């Protein structure tokens, strides 16, 4: 059934037989363009010695393409109504395990230990857009032993995620993504490639996980607190953003900025990764000297 899962009449018949209706709240826009999923599977690294984690199966259109190429696929899908459908659409594969659960509540370290012993591991998905950032942050921050994350996201999110720190489009997520990985936009996908068709176009991106961050920060929690604080007040100066994030006096933050050689009137999006790293180092030193 693998190659029929983008055929509109096959899909409509399948959904009607199972009485399935799309849930907007769960971000259910299924791929119906036959060119997309084979490309995600190929560019995402699904291959004979690879285990793939997929997030959000829908009716299994990407799952099937991954299973046809990878050694093993573990796919996590929250919507219980899709389980009988997947049983039918993925019947030809014996290398797929479906976990009917919320990806945000899934211990992915355990999934990898249990299912992918001795395999290289990648993540591939057409993400539910309402939780794109939390899913990506969770994948990156939990330091999973994975090589790459290849996902479809909204076009604007793709641009934000892949924007280099120090450029206008950068946000807190771009900083985190560049701290943990090397991101790139692979290809655009038009809204007409989905059923139902969403209001926005999409892009497939790939994050190649770095073996070690490109900057050294003494305290990651502090680094990300500063980054989030600085970008949550985008139009404010870095001085005000960091004051709010750390709850410190302006004088203390001025001293941090001076030590990191950053102008107090700079905006967060003007700062490159090494400057943000220097700020986190200065903050760590200033805060520990205030505590002594
Ligand atoms: N992979 C399919 C495709 O490309 O056609 C479906 C992609 S659809 C954009 C996102 C899928 O994620 C839906 O099937 C939805 O039910 C599922 N989903 C939404 N929230 C989820 C969560 N928290 N955990 C796991 N799956 C989730």
mmCIF file of C-alpha atoms and ligand atoms in Angstrom:
data_model
loop_
_atom_site.group_PDB
_atom_site.id
_atom_site.type_symbol
_atom_site.label_atom_id
_atom_site.label_comp_id
_atom_site.label_asym_id
_atom_site.label_seq_id
_atom_site.Cartn_x
_atom_site.Cartn_y
_atom_site.Cartn_z
ATOM 1 C CA UNK A 1 0.000 0.000 0.000
ATOM 2 C CA UNK A 2 3.121 2.209 0.425
ATOM 3 C CA UNK A 3 2.804 4.027 -2.895
ATOM 4 C CA UNK A 4 -0.975 4.504 -2.668
ATOM 5 C CA UNK A 5 -0.912 6.577 0.495
ATOM 6 C CA UNK A 6 -0.778 9.820 -1.463
ATOM 7 C CA UNK A 7 -3.606 8.797 -3.794
ATOM 8 C CA UNK A 8 -6.559 11.009 -2.896
ATOM 9 C CA UNK A 9 -9.269 8.468 -3.612
ATOM 10 C CA UNK A 10 -7.420 5.764 -1.632
ATOM 11 C CA UNK A 11 -6.996 8.185 1.299
ATOM 12 C CA UNK A 12 -10.617 9.333 1.224
ATOM 13 C CA UNK A 13 -11.851 5.733 1.115
ATOM 14 C CA UNK A 14 -9.523 4.752 3.972
ATOM 15 C CA UNK A 15 -10.585 7.677 6.169
ATOM 16 C CA UNK A 16 -14.283 7.166 5.401
ATOM 17 C CA UNK A 17 -14.141 3.436 6.216
ATOM 18 C CA UNK A 18 -12.568 4.278 9.592
ATOM 19 C CA UNK A 19 -14.870 7.267 10.230
ATOM 20 C CA UNK A 20 -11.784 9.477 10.636
ATOM 21 C CA UNK A 21 -12.066 13.269 10.671
ATOM 22 C CA UNK A 22 -9.056 15.616 10.812
ATOM 23 C CA UNK A 23 -8.160 17.274 14.108
ATOM 24 C CA UNK A 24 -6.960 20.835 13.644
ATOM 25 C CA UNK A 25 -5.887 20.946 17.287
ATOM 26 C CA UNK A 26 -3.443 18.077 16.659
ATOM 27 C CA UNK A 27 -2.004 19.769 13.567
ATOM 28 C CA UNK A 28 -3.291 17.070 11.219
ATOM 29 C CA UNK A 29 -2.337 17.999 7.661
ATOM 30 C CA UNK A 30 -1.324 14.845 5.835
ATOM 31 C CA UNK A 31 1.055 14.783 2.864
ATOM 32 C CA UNK A 32 -0.626 13.922 -0.443
ATOM 33 C CA UNK A 33 2.155 14.985 -2.831
ATOM 34 C CA UNK A 34 3.913 11.719 -3.827
ATOM 35 C CA UNK A 35 7.309 13.396 -4.330
ATOM 36 C CA UNK A 36 7.758 14.598 -0.750
ATOM 37 C CA UNK A 37 8.061 11.601 1.577
ATOM 38 C CA UNK A 38 10.628 9.609 -0.468
ATOM 39 C CA UNK A 39 12.745 12.785 -0.518
ATOM 40 C CA UNK A 40 12.455 13.324 3.266
ATOM 41 C CA UNK A 41 13.380 9.682 3.866
ATOM 42 C CA UNK A 42 16.408 9.838 1.511
ATOM 43 C CA UNK A 43 17.723 13.231 2.666
ATOM 44 C CA UNK A 44 16.956 12.383 6.292
ATOM 45 C CA UNK A 45 19.353 9.450 6.169
ATOM 46 C CA UNK A 46 16.986 6.453 6.354
ATOM 47 C CA UNK A 47 19.215 3.547 5.285
ATOM 48 C CA UNK A 48 19.957 -0.119 5.958
ATOM 49 C CA UNK A 49 21.904 0.355 9.199
ATOM 50 C CA UNK A 50 19.804 3.201 10.580
ATOM 51 C CA UNK A 51 17.021 3.379 13.162
ATOM 52 C CA UNK A 52 14.498 6.163 12.606
ATOM 53 C CA UNK A 53 12.301 7.905 15.158
ATOM 54 C CA UNK A 54 9.250 9.425 13.483
ATOM 55 C CA UNK A 55 7.001 11.913 15.275
ATOM 56 C CA UNK A 56 3.346 12.022 14.182
ATOM 57 C CA UNK A 57 2.502 9.314 11.652
ATOM 58 C CA UNK A 58 -0.867 10.464 10.336
ATOM 59 C CA UNK A 59 -1.951 7.577 8.101
ATOM 60 C CA UNK A 60 1.679 6.447 7.720
ATOM 61 C CA UNK A 61 2.644 8.028 4.416
ATOM 62 C CA UNK A 62 6.154 8.982 5.609
ATOM 63 C CA UNK A 63 6.388 5.997 7.958
ATOM 64 C CA UNK A 64 6.092 3.631 4.985
ATOM 65 C CA UNK A 65 8.851 5.395 3.042
ATOM 66 C CA UNK A 66 11.102 5.292 6.103
ATOM 67 C CA UNK A 67 10.345 1.624 6.769
ATOM 68 C CA UNK A 68 11.154 0.735 3.145
ATOM 69 C CA UNK A 69 14.685 2.146 3.604
ATOM 70 C CA UNK A 70 15.673 1.948 7.287
ATOM 71 C CA UNK A 71 16.525 -1.026 9.475
ATOM 72 C CA UNK A 72 13.884 -0.065 12.034
ATOM 73 C CA UNK A 73 11.298 2.690 12.562
ATOM 74 C CA UNK A 74 9.730 3.687 15.856
ATOM 75 C CA UNK A 75 6.870 6.098 15.188
ATOM 76 C CA UNK A 76 5.166 8.063 17.950
ATOM 77 C CA UNK A 77 1.555 9.114 17.320
ATOM 78 C CA UNK A 78 -0.765 10.670 19.883
ATOM 79 C CA UNK A 79 -4.118 10.143 18.125
ATOM 80 C CA UNK A 80 -5.560 6.748 19.088
ATOM 81 C CA UNK A 81 -8.082 6.946 16.198
ATOM 82 C CA UNK A 82 -5.184 6.441 13.768
ATOM 83 C CA UNK A 83 -4.104 3.094 15.248
ATOM 84 C CA UNK A 84 -6.501 0.849 13.255
ATOM 85 C CA UNK A 85 -5.688 2.830 10.106
ATOM 86 C CA UNK A 86 -1.934 2.333 10.588
ATOM 87 C CA UNK A 87 -2.470 -1.380 11.152
ATOM 88 C CA UNK A 88 -3.893 -1.511 7.659
ATOM 89 C CA UNK A 89 -1.535 0.908 5.871
ATOM 90 C CA UNK A 90 1.686 -0.460 7.359
ATOM 91 C CA UNK A 91 0.704 -4.151 7.252
ATOM 92 C CA UNK A 92 3.501 -4.991 4.795
ATOM 93 C CA UNK A 93 6.272 -3.843 7.198
ATOM 94 C CA UNK A 94 7.661 -5.881 10.095
ATOM 95 C CA UNK A 95 10.244 -3.262 11.081
ATOM 96 C CA UNK A 96 7.827 -0.607 12.413
ATOM 97 C CA UNK A 97 6.758 -0.099 16.018
ATOM 98 C CA UNK A 98 4.020 2.457 16.694
ATOM 99 C CA UNK A 99 3.909 4.046 20.132
ATOM 100 C CA UNK A 100 0.463 5.534 20.750
ATOM 101 C CA UNK A 101 1.605 8.357 23.010
ATOM 102 C CA UNK A 102 2.527 12.024 23.315
ATOM 103 C CA UNK A 103 6.072 12.665 22.051
ATOM 104 C CA UNK A 104 6.515 15.307 24.756
ATOM 105 C CA UNK A 105 5.938 12.637 27.402
ATOM 106 C CA UNK A 106 8.076 9.977 25.734
ATOM 107 C CA UNK A 107 11.488 9.026 27.092
ATOM 108 C CA UNK A 108 13.391 9.003 23.801
ATOM 109 C CA UNK A 109 16.621 7.826 25.446
ATOM 110 C CA UNK A 110 14.727 4.715 26.484
ATOM 111 C CA UNK A 111 13.220 4.299 22.998
ATOM 112 C CA UNK A 112 16.723 4.377 21.514
ATOM 113 C CA UNK A 113 18.106 1.936 24.098
ATOM 114 C CA UNK A 114 15.208 -0.499 23.628
ATOM 115 C CA UNK A 115 14.807 -0.402 19.858
ATOM 116 C CA UNK A 116 17.999 0.785 18.199
ATOM 117 C CA UNK A 117 20.892 -1.086 19.830
ATOM 118 C CA UNK A 118 23.931 -0.931 17.518
ATOM 119 C CA UNK A 119 22.196 1.297 14.952
ATOM 120 C CA UNK A 120 22.875 4.852 13.912
ATOM 121 C CA UNK A 121 19.777 6.892 14.785
ATOM 122 C CA UNK A 122 18.026 9.794 13.046
ATOM 123 C CA UNK A 123 14.731 11.616 13.536
ATOM 124 C CA UNK A 124 12.430 12.272 10.555
ATOM 125 C CA UNK A 125 9.004 13.876 10.737
ATOM 126 C CA UNK A 126 6.354 16.102 9.319
ATOM 127 C CA UNK A 127 5.877 17.865 12.635
ATOM 128 C CA UNK A 128 2.572 18.941 14.174
ATOM 129 C CA UNK A 129 3.077 22.697 13.787
ATOM 130 C CA UNK A 130 1.451 23.723 17.074
ATOM 131 C CA UNK A 131 4.415 22.280 18.997
ATOM 132 C CA UNK A 132 7.314 22.638 16.554
ATOM 133 C CA UNK A 133 9.589 24.571 18.924
ATOM 134 C CA UNK A 134 8.954 22.495 22.073
ATOM 135 C CA UNK A 135 9.599 19.283 20.112
ATOM 136 C CA UNK A 136 12.826 20.579 18.558
ATOM 137 C CA UNK A 137 14.072 22.000 21.855
ATOM 138 C CA UNK A 138 13.278 18.737 23.592
ATOM 139 C CA UNK A 139 15.161 16.738 20.925
ATOM 140 C CA UNK A 140 18.197 19.021 21.137
ATOM 141 C CA UNK A 141 18.337 19.643 24.876
ATOM 142 C CA UNK A 142 17.972 16.018 25.862
ATOM 143 C CA UNK A 143 21.252 15.279 24.044
ATOM 144 C CA UNK A 144 20.001 12.124 22.381
ATOM 145 C CA UNK A 145 22.573 9.938 20.639
ATOM 146 C CA UNK A 146 21.177 10.916 17.220
ATOM 147 C CA UNK A 147 22.955 12.052 14.048
ATOM 148 C CA UNK A 148 20.353 14.310 12.477
ATOM 149 C CA UNK A 149 16.821 15.674 12.721
ATOM 150 C CA UNK A 150 15.046 16.122 9.373
ATOM 151 C CA UNK A 151 11.639 17.718 9.731
ATOM 152 C CA UNK A 152 8.946 19.567 7.859
ATOM 153 C CA UNK A 153 8.000 22.831 9.550
ATOM 154 C CA UNK A 154 6.168 26.006 8.550
ATOM 155 C CA UNK A 155 8.212 28.105 6.120
ATOM 156 C CA UNK A 156 8.543 31.025 8.543
ATOM 157 C CA UNK A 157 9.568 28.689 11.349
ATOM 158 C CA UNK A 158 12.199 27.146 9.047
ATOM 159 C CA UNK A 159 13.664 30.578 8.324
ATOM 160 C CA UNK A 160 13.680 31.479 12.014
ATOM 161 C CA UNK A 161 15.159 28.133 13.109
ATOM 162 C CA UNK A 162 17.950 28.200 10.518
ATOM 163 C CA UNK A 163 18.742 31.956 10.776
ATOM 164 C CA UNK A 164 22.310 32.539 11.931
ATOM 165 C CA UNK A 165 22.605 34.326 15.285
ATOM 166 C CA UNK A 166 23.514 37.953 14.557
ATOM 167 C CA UNK A 167 21.034 38.267 11.678
ATOM 168 C CA UNK A 168 17.636 39.997 11.686
ATOM 169 C CA UNK A 169 15.556 36.820 11.582
ATOM 170 C CA UNK A 170 17.368 35.158 14.481
ATOM 171 C CA UNK A 171 15.475 34.316 17.657
ATOM 172 C CA UNK A 172 16.141 32.309 20.808
ATOM 173 C CA UNK A 173 15.409 29.097 18.883
ATOM 174 C CA UNK A 174 18.041 29.944 16.226
ATOM 175 C CA UNK A 175 20.641 30.361 18.958
ATOM 176 C CA UNK A 176 19.721 27.022 20.548
ATOM 177 C CA UNK A 177 19.663 25.257 17.177
ATOM 178 C CA UNK A 178 23.128 26.613 16.257
ATOM 179 C CA UNK A 179 24.437 25.674 19.705
ATOM 180 C CA UNK A 180 23.487 22.027 19.244
ATOM 181 C CA UNK A 181 23.515 21.523 15.480
ATOM 182 C CA UNK A 182 24.322 22.695 12.000
ATOM 183 C CA UNK A 183 20.977 23.535 10.397
ATOM 184 C CA UNK A 184 20.037 23.869 6.754
ATOM 185 C CA UNK A 185 16.887 24.343 4.705
ATOM 186 C CA UNK A 186 16.555 21.399 2.306
ATOM 187 C CA UNK A 187 13.542 22.229 0.127
ATOM 188 C CA UNK A 188 10.235 24.116 0.127
ATOM 189 C CA UNK A 189 6.845 22.383 0.136
ATOM 190 C CA UNK A 190 3.739 24.200 -1.063
ATOM 191 C CA UNK A 191 0.521 24.220 0.975
ATOM 192 C CA UNK A 192 -1.222 22.291 -1.819
ATOM 193 C CA UNK A 193 0.890 19.231 -0.956
ATOM 194 C CA UNK A 194 -1.282 18.537 2.117
ATOM 195 C CA UNK A 195 -4.777 17.326 2.939
ATOM 196 C CA UNK A 196 -6.366 19.444 4.257
ATOM 197 C CA UNK A 197 -4.335 22.286 2.799
ATOM 198 C CA UNK A 198 -2.959 24.565 5.563
ATOM 199 C CA UNK A 199 -2.851 28.380 5.359
ATOM 200 C CA UNK A 200 0.933 28.486 5.044
ATOM 201 C CA UNK A 201 3.727 26.963 2.961
ATOM 202 C CA UNK A 202 6.306 24.679 4.522
ATOM 203 C CA UNK A 203 9.965 23.730 4.294
ATOM 204 C CA UNK A 204 11.929 20.612 5.111
ATOM 205 C CA UNK A 205 14.987 21.349 7.235
ATOM 206 C CA UNK A 206 17.829 19.172 8.451
ATOM 207 C CA UNK A 207 19.748 19.706 11.688
ATOM 208 C CA UNK A 208 23.059 17.835 11.816
ATOM 209 C CA UNK A 209 23.796 17.289 15.485
ATOM 210 C CA UNK A 210 27.215 18.561 16.587
ATOM 211 C CA UNK A 211 29.393 16.332 18.745
ATOM 212 C CA UNK A 212 30.205 19.409 20.823
ATOM 213 C CA UNK A 213 28.803 22.962 20.939
ATOM 214 C CA UNK A 214 30.706 25.568 18.895
ATOM 215 C CA UNK A 215 31.166 27.790 21.980
ATOM 216 C CA UNK A 216 32.127 26.979 25.558
ATOM 217 C CA UNK A 217 29.668 28.175 28.196
ATOM 218 C CA UNK A 218 30.278 27.478 31.882
ATOM 219 C CA UNK A 219 26.584 27.124 32.760
ATOM 220 C CA UNK A 220 24.139 26.112 30.003
ATOM 221 C CA UNK A 221 21.042 26.880 32.074
ATOM 222 C CA UNK A 222 22.291 30.432 32.650
ATOM 223 C CA UNK A 223 23.250 30.791 28.970
ATOM 224 C CA UNK A 224 19.752 29.846 27.806
ATOM 225 C CA UNK A 225 18.109 32.015 30.483
ATOM 226 C CA UNK A 226 20.027 34.996 29.123
ATOM 227 C CA UNK A 227 19.238 34.075 25.498
ATOM 228 C CA UNK A 228 15.509 33.622 26.163
ATOM 229 C CA UNK A 229 15.356 36.832 28.206
ATOM 230 C CA UNK A 230 17.236 38.832 25.591
ATOM 231 C CA UNK A 231 15.019 37.652 22.707
ATOM 232 C CA UNK A 232 11.719 37.817 24.607
ATOM 233 C CA UNK A 233 12.206 41.587 24.636
ATOM 234 C CA UNK A 234 13.368 41.837 21.023
ATOM 235 C CA UNK A 235 12.793 45.549 20.628
ATOM 236 C CA UNK A 236 14.445 46.388 23.928
ATOM 237 C CA UNK A 237 18.165 46.779 24.414
ATOM 238 C CA UNK A 238 20.275 43.850 25.536
ATOM 239 C CA UNK A 239 20.770 45.728 28.829
ATOM 240 C CA UNK A 240 17.030 45.690 29.639
ATOM 241 C CA UNK A 241 16.509 42.154 28.328
ATOM 242 C CA UNK A 242 19.265 40.684 30.479
ATOM 243 C CA UNK A 243 18.197 42.707 33.546
ATOM 244 C CA UNK A 244 14.697 41.243 33.227
ATOM 245 C CA UNK A 245 16.007 37.716 32.593
ATOM 246 C CA UNK A 246 18.385 37.635 35.549
ATOM 247 C CA UNK A 247 16.597 39.986 37.931
ATOM 248 C CA UNK A 248 19.896 41.900 38.388
ATOM 249 C CA UNK A 249 20.548 45.616 38.737
ATOM 250 C CA UNK A 250 21.447 47.648 35.665
ATOM 251 C CA UNK A 251 24.919 48.249 37.071
ATOM 252 C CA UNK A 252 25.597 44.534 37.405
ATOM 253 C CA UNK A 253 24.418 43.843 33.852
ATOM 254 C CA UNK A 254 26.388 46.829 32.528
ATOM 255 C CA UNK A 255 29.503 45.280 34.069
ATOM 256 C CA UNK A 256 28.713 41.932 32.398
ATOM 257 C CA UNK A 257 28.230 43.611 29.029
ATOM 258 C CA UNK A 258 31.426 45.589 29.397
ATOM 259 C CA UNK A 259 33.371 42.444 30.257
ATOM 260 C CA UNK A 260 31.872 40.713 27.190
ATOM 261 C CA UNK A 261 32.613 43.804 25.051
ATOM 262 C CA UNK A 262 28.958 44.244 24.075
ATOM 263 C CA UNK A 263 27.289 47.635 23.779
ATOM 264 C CA UNK A 264 24.411 47.994 26.289
ATOM 265 C CA UNK A 265 22.266 49.448 23.482
ATOM 266 C CA UNK A 266 22.757 46.413 21.185
ATOM 267 C CA UNK A 267 19.694 44.272 20.366
ATOM 268 C CA UNK A 268 19.698 40.518 20.895
ATOM 269 C CA UNK A 269 19.435 39.760 17.180
ATOM 270 C CA UNK A 270 22.690 41.665 16.522
ATOM 271 C CA UNK A 271 24.714 39.308 18.693
ATOM 272 C CA UNK A 272 26.561 36.351 17.208
ATOM 273 C CA UNK A 273 27.020 33.076 19.055
ATOM 274 C CA UNK A 274 30.545 33.857 20.420
ATOM 275 C CA UNK A 275 29.277 37.192 21.808
ATOM 276 C CA UNK A 276 26.344 35.487 23.529
ATOM 277 C CA UNK A 277 28.799 32.914 24.889
ATOM 278 C CA UNK A 278 31.074 35.696 26.187
ATOM 279 C CA UNK A 279 28.056 37.316 27.843
ATOM 280 C CA UNK A 280 27.127 34.053 29.570
ATOM 281 C CA UNK A 281 30.723 33.689 30.792
ATOM 282 C CA UNK A 282 30.760 37.258 32.112
ATOM 283 C CA UNK A 283 27.358 36.731 33.755
ATOM 284 C CA UNK A 284 28.567 33.562 35.414
ATOM 285 C CA UNK A 285 31.642 35.372 36.803
ATOM 286 C CA UNK A 286 29.732 38.480 37.909
ATOM 287 C CA UNK A 287 26.991 36.463 39.590
ATOM 288 C CA UNK A 288 29.425 34.246 41.465
ATOM 289 C CA UNK A 289 31.469 37.274 42.605
ATOM 290 C CA UNK A 290 28.238 38.896 43.902
ATOM 291 C CA UNK A 291 27.432 35.764 45.875
ATOM 292 C CA UNK A 292 30.840 35.741 47.592
HETATM 293 N N1 LIG B 1 3.389 12.168 9.030
HETATM 294 C C1 LIG B 1 2.057 12.433 8.554
HETATM 295 C C2 LIG B 1 2.100 13.068 7.174
HETATM 296 O O1 LIG B 1 3.165 13.598 6.837
HETATM 297 O O2 LIG B 1 1.107 13.041 6.479
HETATM 298 C C3 LIG B 1 1.253 13.317 9.538
HETATM 299 C C4 LIG B 1 1.836 14.657 9.840
HETATM 300 S S1 LIG B 1 0.739 15.737 10.694
HETATM 301 C C5 LIG B 1 1.402 17.295 10.228
HETATM 302 C C6 LIG B 1 1.241 15.655 12.402
HETATM 303 C C7 LIG B 1 0.880 14.369 13.139
HETATM 304 O O3 LIG B 1 1.366 14.499 14.496
HETATM 305 C C8 LIG B 1 -0.598 14.068 13.251
HETATM 306 O O4 LIG B 1 -0.839 12.738 12.876
HETATM 307 C C9 LIG B 1 -0.928 14.286 14.742
HETATM 308 O O5 LIG B 1 -1.968 13.465 15.202
HETATM 309 C C10 LIG B 1 0.394 13.955 15.396
HETATM 310 N N2 LIG B 1 0.612 14.590 16.704
HETATM 311 C C11 LIG B 1 0.135 15.783 17.131
HETATM 312 N N3 LIG B 1 0.575 16.044 18.370
HETATM 313 C C12 LIG B 1 1.360 14.999 18.747
HETATM 314 C C13 LIG B 1 2.103 14.685 19.939
HETATM 315 N N4 LIG B 1 2.114 15.522 20.973
HETATM 316 N N5 LIG B 1 2.786 13.515 19.980
HETATM 317 C C14 LIG B 1 2.767 12.669 18.914
HETATM 318 N N6 LIG B 1 2.067 12.907 17.774
HETATM 319 C C15 LIG B 1 1.401 14.054 17.686
#
